[in-house]
PDB file of C-alpha atoms in Angstrom:
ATOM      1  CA  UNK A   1     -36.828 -10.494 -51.722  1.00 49.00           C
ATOM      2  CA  UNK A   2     -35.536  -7.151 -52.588  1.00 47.00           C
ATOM      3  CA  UNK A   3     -31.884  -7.516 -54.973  1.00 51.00           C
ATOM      4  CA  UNK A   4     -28.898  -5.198 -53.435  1.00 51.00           C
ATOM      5  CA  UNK A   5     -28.990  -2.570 -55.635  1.00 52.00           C
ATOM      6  CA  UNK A   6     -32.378  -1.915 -54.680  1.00 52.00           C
ATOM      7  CA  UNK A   7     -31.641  -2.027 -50.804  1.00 52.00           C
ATOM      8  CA  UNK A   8     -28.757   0.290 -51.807  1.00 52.00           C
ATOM      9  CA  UNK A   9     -31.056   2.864 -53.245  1.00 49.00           C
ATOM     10  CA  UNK A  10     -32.969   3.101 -50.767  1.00 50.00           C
ATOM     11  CA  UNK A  11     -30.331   3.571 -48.254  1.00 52.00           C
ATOM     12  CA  UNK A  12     -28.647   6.142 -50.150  1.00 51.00           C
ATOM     13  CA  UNK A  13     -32.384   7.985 -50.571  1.00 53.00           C
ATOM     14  CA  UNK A  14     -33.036   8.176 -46.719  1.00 55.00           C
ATOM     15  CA  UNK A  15     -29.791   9.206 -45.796  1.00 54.00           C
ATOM     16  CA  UNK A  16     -30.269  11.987 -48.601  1.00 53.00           C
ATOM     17  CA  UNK A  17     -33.893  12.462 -46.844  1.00 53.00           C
ATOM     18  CA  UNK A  18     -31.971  12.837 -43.531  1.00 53.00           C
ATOM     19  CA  UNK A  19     -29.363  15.079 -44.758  1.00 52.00           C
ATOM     20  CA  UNK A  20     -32.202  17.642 -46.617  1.00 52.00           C
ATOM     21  CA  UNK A  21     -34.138  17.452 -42.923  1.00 51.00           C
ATOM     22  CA  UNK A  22     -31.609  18.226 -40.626  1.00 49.00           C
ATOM     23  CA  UNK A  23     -30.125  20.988 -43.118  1.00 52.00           C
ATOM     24  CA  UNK A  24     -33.657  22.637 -43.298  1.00 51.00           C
ATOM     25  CA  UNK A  25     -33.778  22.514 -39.392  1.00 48.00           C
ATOM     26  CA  UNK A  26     -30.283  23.834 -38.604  1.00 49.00           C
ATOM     27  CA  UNK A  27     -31.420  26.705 -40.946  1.00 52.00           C
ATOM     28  CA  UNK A  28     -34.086  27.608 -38.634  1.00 58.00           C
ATOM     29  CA  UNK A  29     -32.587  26.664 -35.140  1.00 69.00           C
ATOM     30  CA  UNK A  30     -29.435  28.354 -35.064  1.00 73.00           C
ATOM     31  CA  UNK A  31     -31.069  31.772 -35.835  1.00 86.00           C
ATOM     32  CA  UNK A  32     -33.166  31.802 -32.823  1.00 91.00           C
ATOM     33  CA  UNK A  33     -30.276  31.026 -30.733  1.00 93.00           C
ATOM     34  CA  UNK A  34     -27.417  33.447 -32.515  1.00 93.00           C
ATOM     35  CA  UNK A  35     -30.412  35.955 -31.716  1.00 95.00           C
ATOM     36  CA  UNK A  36     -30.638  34.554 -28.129  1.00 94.00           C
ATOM     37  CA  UNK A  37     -27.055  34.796 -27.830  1.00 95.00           C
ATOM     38  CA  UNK A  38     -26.665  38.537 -29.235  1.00 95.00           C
ATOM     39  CA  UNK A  39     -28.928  39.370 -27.031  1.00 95.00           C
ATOM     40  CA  UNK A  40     -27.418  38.170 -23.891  1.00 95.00           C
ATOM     41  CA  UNK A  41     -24.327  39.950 -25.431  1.00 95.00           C
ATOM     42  CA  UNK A  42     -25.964  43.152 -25.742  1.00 95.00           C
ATOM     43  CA  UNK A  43     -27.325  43.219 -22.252  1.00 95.00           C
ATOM     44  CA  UNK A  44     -23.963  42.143 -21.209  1.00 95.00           C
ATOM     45  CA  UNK A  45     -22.018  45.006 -22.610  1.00 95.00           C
ATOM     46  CA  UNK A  46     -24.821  47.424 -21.370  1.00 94.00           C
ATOM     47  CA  UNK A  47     -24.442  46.019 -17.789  1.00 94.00           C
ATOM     48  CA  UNK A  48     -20.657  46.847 -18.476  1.00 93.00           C
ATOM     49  CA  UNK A  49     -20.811  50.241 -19.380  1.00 94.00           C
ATOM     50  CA  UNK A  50     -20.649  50.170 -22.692  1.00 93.00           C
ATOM     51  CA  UNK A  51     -23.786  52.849 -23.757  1.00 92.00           C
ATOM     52  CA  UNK A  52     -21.834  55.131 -21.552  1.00 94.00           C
ATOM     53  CA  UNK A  53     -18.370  54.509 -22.458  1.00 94.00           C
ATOM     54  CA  UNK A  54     -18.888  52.837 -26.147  1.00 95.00           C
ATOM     55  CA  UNK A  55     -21.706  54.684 -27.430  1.00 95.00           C
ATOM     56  CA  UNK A  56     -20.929  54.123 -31.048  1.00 96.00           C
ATOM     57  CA  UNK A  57     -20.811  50.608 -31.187  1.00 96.00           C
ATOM     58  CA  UNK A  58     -23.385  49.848 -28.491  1.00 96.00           C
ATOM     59  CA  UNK A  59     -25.620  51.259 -30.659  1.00 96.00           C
ATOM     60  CA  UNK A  60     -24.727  49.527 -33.763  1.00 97.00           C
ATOM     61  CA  UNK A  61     -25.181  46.163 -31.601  1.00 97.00           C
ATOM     62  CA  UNK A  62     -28.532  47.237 -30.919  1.00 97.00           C
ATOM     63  CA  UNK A  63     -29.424  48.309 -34.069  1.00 98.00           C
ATOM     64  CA  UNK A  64     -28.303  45.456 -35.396  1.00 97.00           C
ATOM     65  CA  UNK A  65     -29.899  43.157 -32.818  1.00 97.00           C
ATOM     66  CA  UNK A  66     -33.250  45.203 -34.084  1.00 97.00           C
ATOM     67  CA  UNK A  67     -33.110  44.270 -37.421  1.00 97.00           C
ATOM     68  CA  UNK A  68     -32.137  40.247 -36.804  1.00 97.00           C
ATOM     69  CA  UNK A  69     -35.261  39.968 -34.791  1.00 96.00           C
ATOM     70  CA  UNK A  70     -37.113  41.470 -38.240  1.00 97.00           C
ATOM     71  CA  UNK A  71     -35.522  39.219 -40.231  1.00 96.00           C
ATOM     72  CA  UNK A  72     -36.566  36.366 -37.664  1.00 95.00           C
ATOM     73  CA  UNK A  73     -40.151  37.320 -37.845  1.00 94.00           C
ATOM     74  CA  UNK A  74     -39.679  37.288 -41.621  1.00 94.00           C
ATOM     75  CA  UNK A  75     -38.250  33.865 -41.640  1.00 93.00           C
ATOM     76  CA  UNK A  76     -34.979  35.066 -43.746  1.00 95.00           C
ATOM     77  CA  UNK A  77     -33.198  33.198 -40.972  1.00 95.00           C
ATOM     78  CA  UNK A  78     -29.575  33.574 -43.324  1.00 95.00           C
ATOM     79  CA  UNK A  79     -30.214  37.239 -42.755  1.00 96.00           C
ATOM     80  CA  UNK A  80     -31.007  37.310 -39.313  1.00 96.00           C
ATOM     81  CA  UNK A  81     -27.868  34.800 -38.502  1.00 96.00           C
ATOM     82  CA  UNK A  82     -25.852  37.141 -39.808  1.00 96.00           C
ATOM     83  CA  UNK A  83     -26.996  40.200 -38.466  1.00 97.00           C
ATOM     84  CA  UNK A  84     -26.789  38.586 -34.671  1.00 96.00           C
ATOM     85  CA  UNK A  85     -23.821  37.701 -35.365  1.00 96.00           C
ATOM     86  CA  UNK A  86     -22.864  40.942 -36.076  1.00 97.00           C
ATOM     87  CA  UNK A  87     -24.983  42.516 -33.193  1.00 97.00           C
ATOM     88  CA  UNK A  88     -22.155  39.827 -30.967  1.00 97.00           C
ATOM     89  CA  UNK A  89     -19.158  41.769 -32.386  1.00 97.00           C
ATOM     90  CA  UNK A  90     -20.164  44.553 -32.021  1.00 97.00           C
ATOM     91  CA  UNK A  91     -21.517  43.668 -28.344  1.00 96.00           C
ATOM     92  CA  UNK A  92     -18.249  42.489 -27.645  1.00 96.00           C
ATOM     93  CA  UNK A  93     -16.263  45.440 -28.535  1.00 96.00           C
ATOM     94  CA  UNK A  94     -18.461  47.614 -26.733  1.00 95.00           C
ATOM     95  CA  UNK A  95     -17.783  45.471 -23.837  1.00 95.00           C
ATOM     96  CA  UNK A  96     -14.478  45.666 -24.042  1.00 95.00           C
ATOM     97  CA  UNK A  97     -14.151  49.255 -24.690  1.00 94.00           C
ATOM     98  CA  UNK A  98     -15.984  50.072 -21.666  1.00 94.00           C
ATOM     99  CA  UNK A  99     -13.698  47.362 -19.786  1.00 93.00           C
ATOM    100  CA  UNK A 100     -10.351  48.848 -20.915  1.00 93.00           C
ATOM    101  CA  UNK A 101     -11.896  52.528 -20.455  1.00 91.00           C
ATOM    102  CA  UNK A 102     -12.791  51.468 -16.117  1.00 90.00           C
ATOM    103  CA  UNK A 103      -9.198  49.937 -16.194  1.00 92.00           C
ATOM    104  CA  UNK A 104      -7.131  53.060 -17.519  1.00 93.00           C
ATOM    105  CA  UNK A 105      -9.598  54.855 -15.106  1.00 88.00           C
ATOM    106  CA  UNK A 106      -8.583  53.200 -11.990  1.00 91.00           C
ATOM    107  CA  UNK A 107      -5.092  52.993 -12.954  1.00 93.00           C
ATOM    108  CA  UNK A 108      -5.396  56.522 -13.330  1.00 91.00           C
ATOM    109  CA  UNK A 109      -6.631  56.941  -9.608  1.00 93.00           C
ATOM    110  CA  UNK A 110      -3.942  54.538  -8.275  1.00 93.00           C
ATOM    111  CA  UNK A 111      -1.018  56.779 -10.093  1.00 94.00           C
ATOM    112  CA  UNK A 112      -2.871  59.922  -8.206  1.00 92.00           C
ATOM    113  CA  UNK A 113      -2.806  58.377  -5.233  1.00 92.00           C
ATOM    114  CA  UNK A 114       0.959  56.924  -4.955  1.00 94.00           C
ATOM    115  CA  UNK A 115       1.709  60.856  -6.374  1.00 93.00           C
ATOM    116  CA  UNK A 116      -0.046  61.702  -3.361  1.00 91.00           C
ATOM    117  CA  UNK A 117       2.024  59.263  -1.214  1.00 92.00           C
ATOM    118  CA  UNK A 118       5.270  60.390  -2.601  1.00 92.00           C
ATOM    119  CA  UNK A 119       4.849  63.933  -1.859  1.00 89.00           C
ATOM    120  CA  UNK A 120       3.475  63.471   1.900  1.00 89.00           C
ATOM    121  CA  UNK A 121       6.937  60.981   2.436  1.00 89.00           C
ATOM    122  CA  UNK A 122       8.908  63.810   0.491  1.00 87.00           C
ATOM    123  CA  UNK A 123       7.392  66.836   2.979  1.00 88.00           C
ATOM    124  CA  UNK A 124       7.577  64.759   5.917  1.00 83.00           C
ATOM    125  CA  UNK A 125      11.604  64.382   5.457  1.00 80.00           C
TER     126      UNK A 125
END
């Protein structure tokens, strides 16, 4: 019959087993899906506008994007988690940019056309 200690030990060396397995895993998994997700990000802002109205940063997102699927294929998966994380941000700002650049723009054409309003109401009295 095995004494406690022993029974301890091993319960404390496959929970250490577990612990070194999932940690190896979660450094492979979440890179392919911060990649997966930067992606959709990317084609998200580019779908909004944002090449044309966020040039600068739409490119860094893809640039970025680039080099996390290198780093993928490389296996550096720290490297590539960071870098589609990065490719996000930058997504995401060119996303909004090109957001709060079609907003001013139709504000812009509302104010021209209560302007035009105004002055057809003053001319008509």
């Amino acid at each position: 019959m095995m004494n406690i200690n022993t029974r301890h030990g091993l319960a404390l060396l496959s929970a250490a087993a577990l612990a070194l397995t999932v940690g190896c895993t979660s450094l492979k998994t979440p890179a392919t899906a911060d990649v997966a997700v930067s992606k959709a990000a990317v084609d998200n802002a580019a779908g909004a506008g944002g090449a044309q109205f966020a040039p600068v940063e739409m490119s860094a997102a893809r640039e970025k994007l680039a080099l996390a699927n290198k780093a993928m294929l490389a296996k550096d998966y720290k490297e590539a988690r960071a870098l589609a994380n990065q490719a996000q941000a930058d997504a995401k700002l060119a996303q909004s940019k090109a957001s709060s650049v079609k907003a001013q723009a139709a504000a812009d054409v509302l104010q021209d056309d209560i302007r035009v309003l105004r002055e057809e109401l003053d001319r008509s009295q």
